[in-house]
PDB file of C-alpha atoms in Angstrom:
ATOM      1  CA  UNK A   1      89.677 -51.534 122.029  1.00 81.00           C
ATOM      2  CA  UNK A   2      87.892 -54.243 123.836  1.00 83.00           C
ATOM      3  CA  UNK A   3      83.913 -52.123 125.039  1.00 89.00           C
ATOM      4  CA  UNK A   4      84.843 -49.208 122.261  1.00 87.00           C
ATOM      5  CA  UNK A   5      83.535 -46.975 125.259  1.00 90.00           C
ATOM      6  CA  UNK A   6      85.497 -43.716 126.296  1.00 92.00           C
ATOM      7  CA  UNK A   7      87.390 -43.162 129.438  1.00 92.00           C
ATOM      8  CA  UNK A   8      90.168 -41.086 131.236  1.00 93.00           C
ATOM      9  CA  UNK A   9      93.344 -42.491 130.527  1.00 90.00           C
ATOM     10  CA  UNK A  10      94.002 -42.867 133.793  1.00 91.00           C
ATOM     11  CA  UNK A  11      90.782 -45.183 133.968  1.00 93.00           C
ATOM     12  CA  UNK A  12      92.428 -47.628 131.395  1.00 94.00           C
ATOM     13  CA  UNK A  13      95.228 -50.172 131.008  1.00 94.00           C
ATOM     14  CA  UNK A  14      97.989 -49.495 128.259  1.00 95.00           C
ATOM     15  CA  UNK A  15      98.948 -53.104 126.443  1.00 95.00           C
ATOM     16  CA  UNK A  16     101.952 -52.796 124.652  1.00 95.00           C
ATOM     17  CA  UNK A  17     103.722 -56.079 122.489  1.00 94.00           C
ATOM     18  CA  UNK A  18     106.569 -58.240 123.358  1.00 92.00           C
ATOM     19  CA  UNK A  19     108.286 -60.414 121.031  1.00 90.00           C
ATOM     20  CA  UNK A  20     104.559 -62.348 120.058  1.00 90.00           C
ATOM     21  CA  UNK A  21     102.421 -61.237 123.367  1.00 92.00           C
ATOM     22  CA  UNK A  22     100.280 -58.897 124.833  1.00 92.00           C
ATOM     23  CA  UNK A  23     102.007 -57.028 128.037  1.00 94.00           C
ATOM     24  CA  UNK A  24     100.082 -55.210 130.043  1.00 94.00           C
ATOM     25  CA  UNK A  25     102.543 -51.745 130.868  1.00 94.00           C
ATOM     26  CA  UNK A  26     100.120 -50.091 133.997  1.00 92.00           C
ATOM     27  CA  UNK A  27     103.211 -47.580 134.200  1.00 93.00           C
ATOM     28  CA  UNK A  28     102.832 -46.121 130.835  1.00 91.00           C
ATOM     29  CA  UNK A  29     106.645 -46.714 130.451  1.00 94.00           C
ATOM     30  CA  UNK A  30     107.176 -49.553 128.054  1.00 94.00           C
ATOM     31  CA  UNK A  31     108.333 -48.501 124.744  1.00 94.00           C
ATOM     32  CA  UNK A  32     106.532 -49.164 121.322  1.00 91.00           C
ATOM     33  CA  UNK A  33     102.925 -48.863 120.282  1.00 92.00           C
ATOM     34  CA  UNK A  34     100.684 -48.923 123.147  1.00 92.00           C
ATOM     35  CA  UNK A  35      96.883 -49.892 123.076  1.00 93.00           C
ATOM     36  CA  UNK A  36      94.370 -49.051 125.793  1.00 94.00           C
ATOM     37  CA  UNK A  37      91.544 -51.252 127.802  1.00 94.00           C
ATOM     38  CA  UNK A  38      89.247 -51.002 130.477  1.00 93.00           C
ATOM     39  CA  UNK A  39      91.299 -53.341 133.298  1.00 92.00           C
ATOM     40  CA  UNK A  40      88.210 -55.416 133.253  1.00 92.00           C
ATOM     41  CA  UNK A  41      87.376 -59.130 132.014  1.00 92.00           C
ATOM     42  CA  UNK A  42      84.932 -58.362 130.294  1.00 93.00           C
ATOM     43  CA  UNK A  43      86.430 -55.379 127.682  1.00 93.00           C
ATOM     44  CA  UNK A  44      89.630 -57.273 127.614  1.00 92.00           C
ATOM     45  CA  UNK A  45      87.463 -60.941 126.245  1.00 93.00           C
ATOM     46  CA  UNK A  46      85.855 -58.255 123.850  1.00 94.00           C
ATOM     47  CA  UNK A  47      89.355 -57.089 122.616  1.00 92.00           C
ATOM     48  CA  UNK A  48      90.118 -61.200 122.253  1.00 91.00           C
ATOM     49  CA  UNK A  49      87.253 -62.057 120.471  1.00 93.00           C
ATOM     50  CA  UNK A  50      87.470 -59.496 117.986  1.00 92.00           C
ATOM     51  CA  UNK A  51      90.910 -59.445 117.235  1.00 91.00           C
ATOM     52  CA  UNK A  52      91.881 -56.363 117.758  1.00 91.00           C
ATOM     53  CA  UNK A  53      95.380 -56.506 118.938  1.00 92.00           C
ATOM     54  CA  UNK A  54      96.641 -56.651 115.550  1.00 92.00           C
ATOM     55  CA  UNK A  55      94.708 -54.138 113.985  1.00 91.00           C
ATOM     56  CA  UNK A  56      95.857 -51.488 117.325  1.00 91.00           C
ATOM     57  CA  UNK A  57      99.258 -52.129 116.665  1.00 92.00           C
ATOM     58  CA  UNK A  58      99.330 -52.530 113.294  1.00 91.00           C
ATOM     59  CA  UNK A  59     101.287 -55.430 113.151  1.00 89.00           C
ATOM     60  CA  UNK A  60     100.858 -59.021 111.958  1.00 89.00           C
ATOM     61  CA  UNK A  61      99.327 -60.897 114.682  1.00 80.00           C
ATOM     62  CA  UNK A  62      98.387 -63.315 116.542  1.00 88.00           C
ATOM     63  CA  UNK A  63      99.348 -62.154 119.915  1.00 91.00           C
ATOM     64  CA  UNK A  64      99.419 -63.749 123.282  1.00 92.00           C
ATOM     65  CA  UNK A  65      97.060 -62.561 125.748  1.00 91.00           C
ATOM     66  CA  UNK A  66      98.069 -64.527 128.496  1.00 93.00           C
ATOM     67  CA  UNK A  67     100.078 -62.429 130.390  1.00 92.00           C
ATOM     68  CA  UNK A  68      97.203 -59.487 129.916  1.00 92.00           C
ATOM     69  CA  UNK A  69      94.147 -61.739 131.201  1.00 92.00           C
ATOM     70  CA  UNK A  70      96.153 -62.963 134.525  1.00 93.00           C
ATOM     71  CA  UNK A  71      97.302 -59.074 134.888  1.00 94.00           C
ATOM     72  CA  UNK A  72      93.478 -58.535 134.719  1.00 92.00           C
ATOM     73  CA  UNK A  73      91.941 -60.904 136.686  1.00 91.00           C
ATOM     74  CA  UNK A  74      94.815 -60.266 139.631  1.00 90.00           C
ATOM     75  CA  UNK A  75      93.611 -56.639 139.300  1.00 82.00           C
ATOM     76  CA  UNK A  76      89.763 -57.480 139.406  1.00 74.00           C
ATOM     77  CA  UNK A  77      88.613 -57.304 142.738  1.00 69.00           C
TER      78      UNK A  77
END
């Protein structure tokens, strides 16, 4: 979503929603629509800037992505 680049999908994070946020879902368990980002800053401020969370899970948006970006930045070494 965020880079547009291709990866495993074991190489990316799956982002699912939650009543009006972004979750990140590392398991692959959550249920719902999931999305998929590079667990990096940098793709994830891509995915922000562009909106793209709404257009991913085709839903009406905005969404939080605060939960995502500390998930993210905890994971970042």
């Amino acid at each position: 979503m965020g880079c547009r680049e291709r990866a495993a999908k074991s190489e990316l994070l799956r982002i699912v929603v939650e009543g009006n946020a972004c979750v990140p879902d590392p398991r692959g368990t959550l249920p719902g629509r999931g999305a998929y980002v590079h667990p990096v800053p940098a793709c994830l401020d891509l995915a922000v800037r562009r909106r793209a969370f709404p257009r991913a899970f085709k839903a009406k948006g905005p969404f939080d992505p605060a939960a995502l970006q500390r998930f993210v930045e905890r994971a970042t070494p």
